[in-house]
CSV table of C-alpha atoms and ligand atoms in Angstrom, one decimal:
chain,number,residue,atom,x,y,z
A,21,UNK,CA,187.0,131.4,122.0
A,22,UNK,CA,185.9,133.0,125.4
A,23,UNK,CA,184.5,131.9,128.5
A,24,UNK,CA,181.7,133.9,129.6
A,25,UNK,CA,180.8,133.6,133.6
A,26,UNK,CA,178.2,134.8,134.9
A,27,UNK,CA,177.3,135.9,138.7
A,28,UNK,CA,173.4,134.7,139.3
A,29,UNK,CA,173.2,135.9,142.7
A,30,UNK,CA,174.8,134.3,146.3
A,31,UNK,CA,176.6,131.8,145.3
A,32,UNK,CA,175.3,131.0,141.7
A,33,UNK,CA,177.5,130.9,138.5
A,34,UNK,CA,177.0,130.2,135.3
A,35,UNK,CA,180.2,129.1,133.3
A,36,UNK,CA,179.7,129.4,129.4
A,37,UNK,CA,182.6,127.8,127.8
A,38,UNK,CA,182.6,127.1,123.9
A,39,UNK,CA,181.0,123.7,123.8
A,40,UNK,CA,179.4,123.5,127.7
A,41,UNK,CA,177.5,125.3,130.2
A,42,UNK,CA,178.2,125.1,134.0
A,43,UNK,CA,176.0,126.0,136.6
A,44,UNK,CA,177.8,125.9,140.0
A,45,UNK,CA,175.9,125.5,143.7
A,46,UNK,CA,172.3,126.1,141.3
A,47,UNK,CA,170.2,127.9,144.4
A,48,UNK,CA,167.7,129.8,142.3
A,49,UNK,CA,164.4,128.9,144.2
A,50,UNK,CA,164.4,131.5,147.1
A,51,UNK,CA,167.2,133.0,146.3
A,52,UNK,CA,166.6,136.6,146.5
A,53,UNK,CA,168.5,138.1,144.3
A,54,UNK,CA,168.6,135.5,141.4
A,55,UNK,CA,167.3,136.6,137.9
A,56,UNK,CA,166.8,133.5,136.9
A,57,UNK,CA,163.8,130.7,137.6
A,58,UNK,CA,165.3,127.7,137.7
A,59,UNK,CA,162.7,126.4,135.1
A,60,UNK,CA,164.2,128.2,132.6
A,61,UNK,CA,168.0,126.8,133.0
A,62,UNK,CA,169.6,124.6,130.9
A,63,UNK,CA,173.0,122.8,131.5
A,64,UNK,CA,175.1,119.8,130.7
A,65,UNK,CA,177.4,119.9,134.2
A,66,UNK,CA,176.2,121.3,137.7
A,67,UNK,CA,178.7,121.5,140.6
A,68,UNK,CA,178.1,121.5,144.0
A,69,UNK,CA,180.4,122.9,147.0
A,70,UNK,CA,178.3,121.3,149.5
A,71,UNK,CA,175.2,120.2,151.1
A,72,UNK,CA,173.5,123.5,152.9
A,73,UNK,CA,170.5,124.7,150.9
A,74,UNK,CA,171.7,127.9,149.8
A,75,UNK,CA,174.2,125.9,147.3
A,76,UNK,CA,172.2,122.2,147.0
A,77,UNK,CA,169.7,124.4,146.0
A,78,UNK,CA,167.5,123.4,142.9
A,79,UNK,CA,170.2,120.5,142.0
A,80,UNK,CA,168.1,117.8,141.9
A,81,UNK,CA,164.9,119.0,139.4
A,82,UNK,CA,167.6,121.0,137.4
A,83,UNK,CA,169.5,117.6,137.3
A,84,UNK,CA,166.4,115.5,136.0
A,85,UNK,CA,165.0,118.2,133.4
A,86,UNK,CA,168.6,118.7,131.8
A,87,UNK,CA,170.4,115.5,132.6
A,88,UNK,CA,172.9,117.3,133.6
A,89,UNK,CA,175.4,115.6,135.5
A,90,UNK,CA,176.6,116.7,139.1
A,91,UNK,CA,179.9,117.2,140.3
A,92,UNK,CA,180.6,117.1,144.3
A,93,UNK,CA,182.2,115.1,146.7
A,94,UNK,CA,182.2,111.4,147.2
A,95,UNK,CA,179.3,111.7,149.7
A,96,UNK,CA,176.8,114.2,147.9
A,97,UNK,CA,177.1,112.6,144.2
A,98,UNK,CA,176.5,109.4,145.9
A,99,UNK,CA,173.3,110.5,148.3
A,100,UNK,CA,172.1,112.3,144.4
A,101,UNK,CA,172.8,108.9,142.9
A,102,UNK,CA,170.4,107.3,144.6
A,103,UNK,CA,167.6,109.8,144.0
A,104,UNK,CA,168.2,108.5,140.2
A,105,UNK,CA,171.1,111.8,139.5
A,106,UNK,CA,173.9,111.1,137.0
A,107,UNK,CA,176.7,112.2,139.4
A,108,UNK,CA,180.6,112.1,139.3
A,109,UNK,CA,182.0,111.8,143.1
A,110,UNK,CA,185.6,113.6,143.6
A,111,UNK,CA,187.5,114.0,146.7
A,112,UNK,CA,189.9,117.0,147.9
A,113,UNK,CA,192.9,117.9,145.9
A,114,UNK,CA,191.8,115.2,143.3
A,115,UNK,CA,191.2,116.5,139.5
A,116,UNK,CA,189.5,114.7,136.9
A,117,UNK,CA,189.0,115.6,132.9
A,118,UNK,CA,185.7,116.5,131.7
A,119,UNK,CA,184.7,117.5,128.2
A,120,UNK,CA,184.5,121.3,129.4
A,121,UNK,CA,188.2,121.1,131.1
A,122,UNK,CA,189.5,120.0,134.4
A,123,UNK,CA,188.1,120.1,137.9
A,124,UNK,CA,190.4,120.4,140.9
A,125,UNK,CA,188.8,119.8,144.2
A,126,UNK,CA,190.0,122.2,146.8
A,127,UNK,CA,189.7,123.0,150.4
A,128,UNK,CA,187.1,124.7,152.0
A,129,UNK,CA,186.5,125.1,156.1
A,130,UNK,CA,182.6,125.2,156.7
A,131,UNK,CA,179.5,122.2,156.6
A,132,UNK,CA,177.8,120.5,154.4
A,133,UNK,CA,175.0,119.1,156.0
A,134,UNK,CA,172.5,117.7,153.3
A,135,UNK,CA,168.6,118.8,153.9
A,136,UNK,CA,167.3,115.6,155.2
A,137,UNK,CA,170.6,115.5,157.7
A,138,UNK,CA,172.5,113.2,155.8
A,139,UNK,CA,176.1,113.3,155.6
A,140,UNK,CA,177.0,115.5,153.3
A,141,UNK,CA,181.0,114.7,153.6
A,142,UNK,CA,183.6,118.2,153.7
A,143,UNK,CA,182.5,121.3,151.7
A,144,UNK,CA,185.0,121.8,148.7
A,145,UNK,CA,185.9,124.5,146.7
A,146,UNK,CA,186.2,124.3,142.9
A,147,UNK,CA,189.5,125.2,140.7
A,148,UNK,CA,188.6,124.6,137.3
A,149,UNK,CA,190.4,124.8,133.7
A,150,UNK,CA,188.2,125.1,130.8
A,151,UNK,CA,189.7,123.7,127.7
A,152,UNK,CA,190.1,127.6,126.8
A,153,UNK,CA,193.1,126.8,129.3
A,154,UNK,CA,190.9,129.6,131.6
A,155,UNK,CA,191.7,129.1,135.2
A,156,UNK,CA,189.0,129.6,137.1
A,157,UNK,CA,188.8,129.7,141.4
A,158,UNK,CA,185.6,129.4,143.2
A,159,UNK,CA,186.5,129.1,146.8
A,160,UNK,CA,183.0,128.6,147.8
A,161,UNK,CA,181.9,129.0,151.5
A,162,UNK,CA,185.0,128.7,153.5
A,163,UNK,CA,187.2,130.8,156.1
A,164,UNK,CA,190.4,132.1,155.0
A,165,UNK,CA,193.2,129.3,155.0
A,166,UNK,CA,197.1,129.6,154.2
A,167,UNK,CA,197.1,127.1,151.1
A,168,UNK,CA,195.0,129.3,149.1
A,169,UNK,CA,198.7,130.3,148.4
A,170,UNK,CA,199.1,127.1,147.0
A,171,UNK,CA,195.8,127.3,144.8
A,172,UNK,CA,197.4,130.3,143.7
A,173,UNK,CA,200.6,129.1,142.2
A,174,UNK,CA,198.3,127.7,139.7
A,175,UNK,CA,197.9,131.4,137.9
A,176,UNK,CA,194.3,131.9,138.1
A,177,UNK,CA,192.3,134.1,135.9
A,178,UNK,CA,189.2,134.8,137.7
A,179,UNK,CA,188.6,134.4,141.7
A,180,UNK,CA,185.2,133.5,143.1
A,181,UNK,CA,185.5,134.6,147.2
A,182,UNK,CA,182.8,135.5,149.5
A,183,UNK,CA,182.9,138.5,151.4
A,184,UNK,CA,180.0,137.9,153.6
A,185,UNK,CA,181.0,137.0,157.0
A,186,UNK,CA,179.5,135.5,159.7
A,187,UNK,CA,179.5,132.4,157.8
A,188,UNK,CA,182.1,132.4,155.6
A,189,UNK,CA,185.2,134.7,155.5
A,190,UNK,CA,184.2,138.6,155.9
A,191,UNK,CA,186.0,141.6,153.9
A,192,UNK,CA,188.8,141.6,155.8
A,193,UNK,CA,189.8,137.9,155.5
A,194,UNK,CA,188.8,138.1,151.7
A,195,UNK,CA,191.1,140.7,151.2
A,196,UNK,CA,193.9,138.6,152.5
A,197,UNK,CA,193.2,135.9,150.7
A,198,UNK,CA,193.2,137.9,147.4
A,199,UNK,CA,196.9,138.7,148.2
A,200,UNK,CA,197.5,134.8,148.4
A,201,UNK,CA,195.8,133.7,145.6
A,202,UNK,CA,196.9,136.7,143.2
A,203,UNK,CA,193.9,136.7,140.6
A,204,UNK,CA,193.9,138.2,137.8
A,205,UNK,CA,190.5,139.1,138.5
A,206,UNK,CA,188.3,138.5,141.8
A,207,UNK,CA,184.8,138.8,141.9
A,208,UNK,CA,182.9,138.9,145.4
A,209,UNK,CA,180.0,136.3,146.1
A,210,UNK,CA,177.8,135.1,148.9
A,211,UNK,CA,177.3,138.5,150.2
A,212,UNK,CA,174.3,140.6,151.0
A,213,UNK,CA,171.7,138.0,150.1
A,214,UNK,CA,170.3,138.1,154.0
A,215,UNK,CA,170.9,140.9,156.7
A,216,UNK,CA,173.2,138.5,158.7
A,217,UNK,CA,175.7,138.7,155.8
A,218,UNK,CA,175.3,142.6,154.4
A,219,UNK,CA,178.5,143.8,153.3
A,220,UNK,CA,179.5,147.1,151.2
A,221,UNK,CA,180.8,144.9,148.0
A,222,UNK,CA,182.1,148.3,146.4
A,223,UNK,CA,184.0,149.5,149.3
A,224,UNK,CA,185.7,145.9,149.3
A,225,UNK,CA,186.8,146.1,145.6
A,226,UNK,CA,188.6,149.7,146.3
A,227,UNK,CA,190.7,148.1,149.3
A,228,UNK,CA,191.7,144.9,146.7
A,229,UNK,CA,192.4,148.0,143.8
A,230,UNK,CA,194.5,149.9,146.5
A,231,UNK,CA,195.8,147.6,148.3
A,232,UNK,CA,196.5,144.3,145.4
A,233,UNK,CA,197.2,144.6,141.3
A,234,UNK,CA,194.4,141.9,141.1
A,235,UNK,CA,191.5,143.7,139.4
A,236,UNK,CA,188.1,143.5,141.7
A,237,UNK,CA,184.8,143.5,139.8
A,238,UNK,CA,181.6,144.0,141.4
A,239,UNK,CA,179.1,142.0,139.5
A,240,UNK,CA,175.5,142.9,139.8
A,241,UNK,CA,173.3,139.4,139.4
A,242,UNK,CA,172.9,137.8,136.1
A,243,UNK,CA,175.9,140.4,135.0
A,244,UNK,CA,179.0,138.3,133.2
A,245,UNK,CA,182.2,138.9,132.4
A,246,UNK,CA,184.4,137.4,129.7
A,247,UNK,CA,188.0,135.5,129.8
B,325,LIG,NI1,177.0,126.9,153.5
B,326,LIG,MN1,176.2,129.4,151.9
């Protein structure tokens, strides 16, 4: 059985796996280059990296229509929590077993403010293992940092990075960290969604082909790719 994912612009993923569907940082709402209205999503998990808006998103009415439950650190699943949202708090380098697969909590250097200024704890990023045994890396909105070598020694299948700069890691960091995570396959998020992060995704992809054996695929939005 595969695992169909699914870039939806920014940040957005979908994650299709035979029984579940996972929708991770669910900004749809003002997101420019979503497909998607958030009206019309359905899910039964939604993960969150972190508290800023382009990633919070449309969490909490895409939480109350589906029931989905949320996924995200200690501080956001319990600020959610309270605004009546089935949430499951984690903490970095902790895992848990859901009925899609596993979720590791990783590292991620950036904030996480929540809207209304609340604490919104650290940013994460997400390794997760679909029951498919599918190893799947979203690194979320971070800087480069060494132990993505360590995330790597996991084997992953597919790499979520963004390539954006300015707030996250640019090109050039990305690059490097595709060398210490080894992917099988990386796919370039969080990227050319406002002038401030504009970045030449296709130009990146040839320097990870040239330069890596990881395959880089350049996703247009609401394009998937199987595993
Ligand atoms: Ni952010
Ligand atoms: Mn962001």
């Amino acid at each position: 059985m595969s695992t169909t994912v699914t870039w939806l612009g920014h940040s957005t993923l979908s994650i299709e796996t035979a029984k579940h569907r996972l929708i991770i940082d669910p900004f749809f709402t003002g997101n420019p280059s979503c497909p998607l209205k958030a009206e019309d999503v359905t899910c039964d998990y939604i993960l969150v990296s972190h508290g800023h808006g382009d990633h919070l998103g449309d969490c909490i009415p895409l939480a109350k229509r589906t029931g989905a439950k949320v996924i995200a650190n200690y501080e956001i699943a319990s600020w959610l929590e309270k605004q009546g949202i089935k949430a499951h708090g984690m903490q970095h380098g902790g895992g848990h077993d859901f009925p899609f697969g596993r979720v590791k909590m990783t590292l991620a250097f950036h904030g996480s403010a929540l809207p209304d200024g609340s604490y919104g704890g650290n940013p994460c990023g997400f390794l997760i293992t679909t029951r498919e045994r599918k190893k799947i890396y979203d690194a979320a909105d971070t800087g480069l940092f060494g132990d993505m070598k360590l995330i790597g020694e996991e084997g992953i299948d597919l790499a979520f990075l963004p390539i954006g700069d300015n707030y996250t890691m640019g090109p050039d960091d990305a690059l490097r960290a595709v060398k210490m995570l080894t992917p099988r396959k990386v796919v370039p998020i969080h990227y050319s969604t406002w002038p401030p992060i504009e970045q030449d995704a296709e130009a990146w992809a040839s320097r990870v082909r040239w330069e890596t054996s990881s395959e880089a695929v350049v996703l247009s939005a609401g394009e998937s790719l199987q595993l």
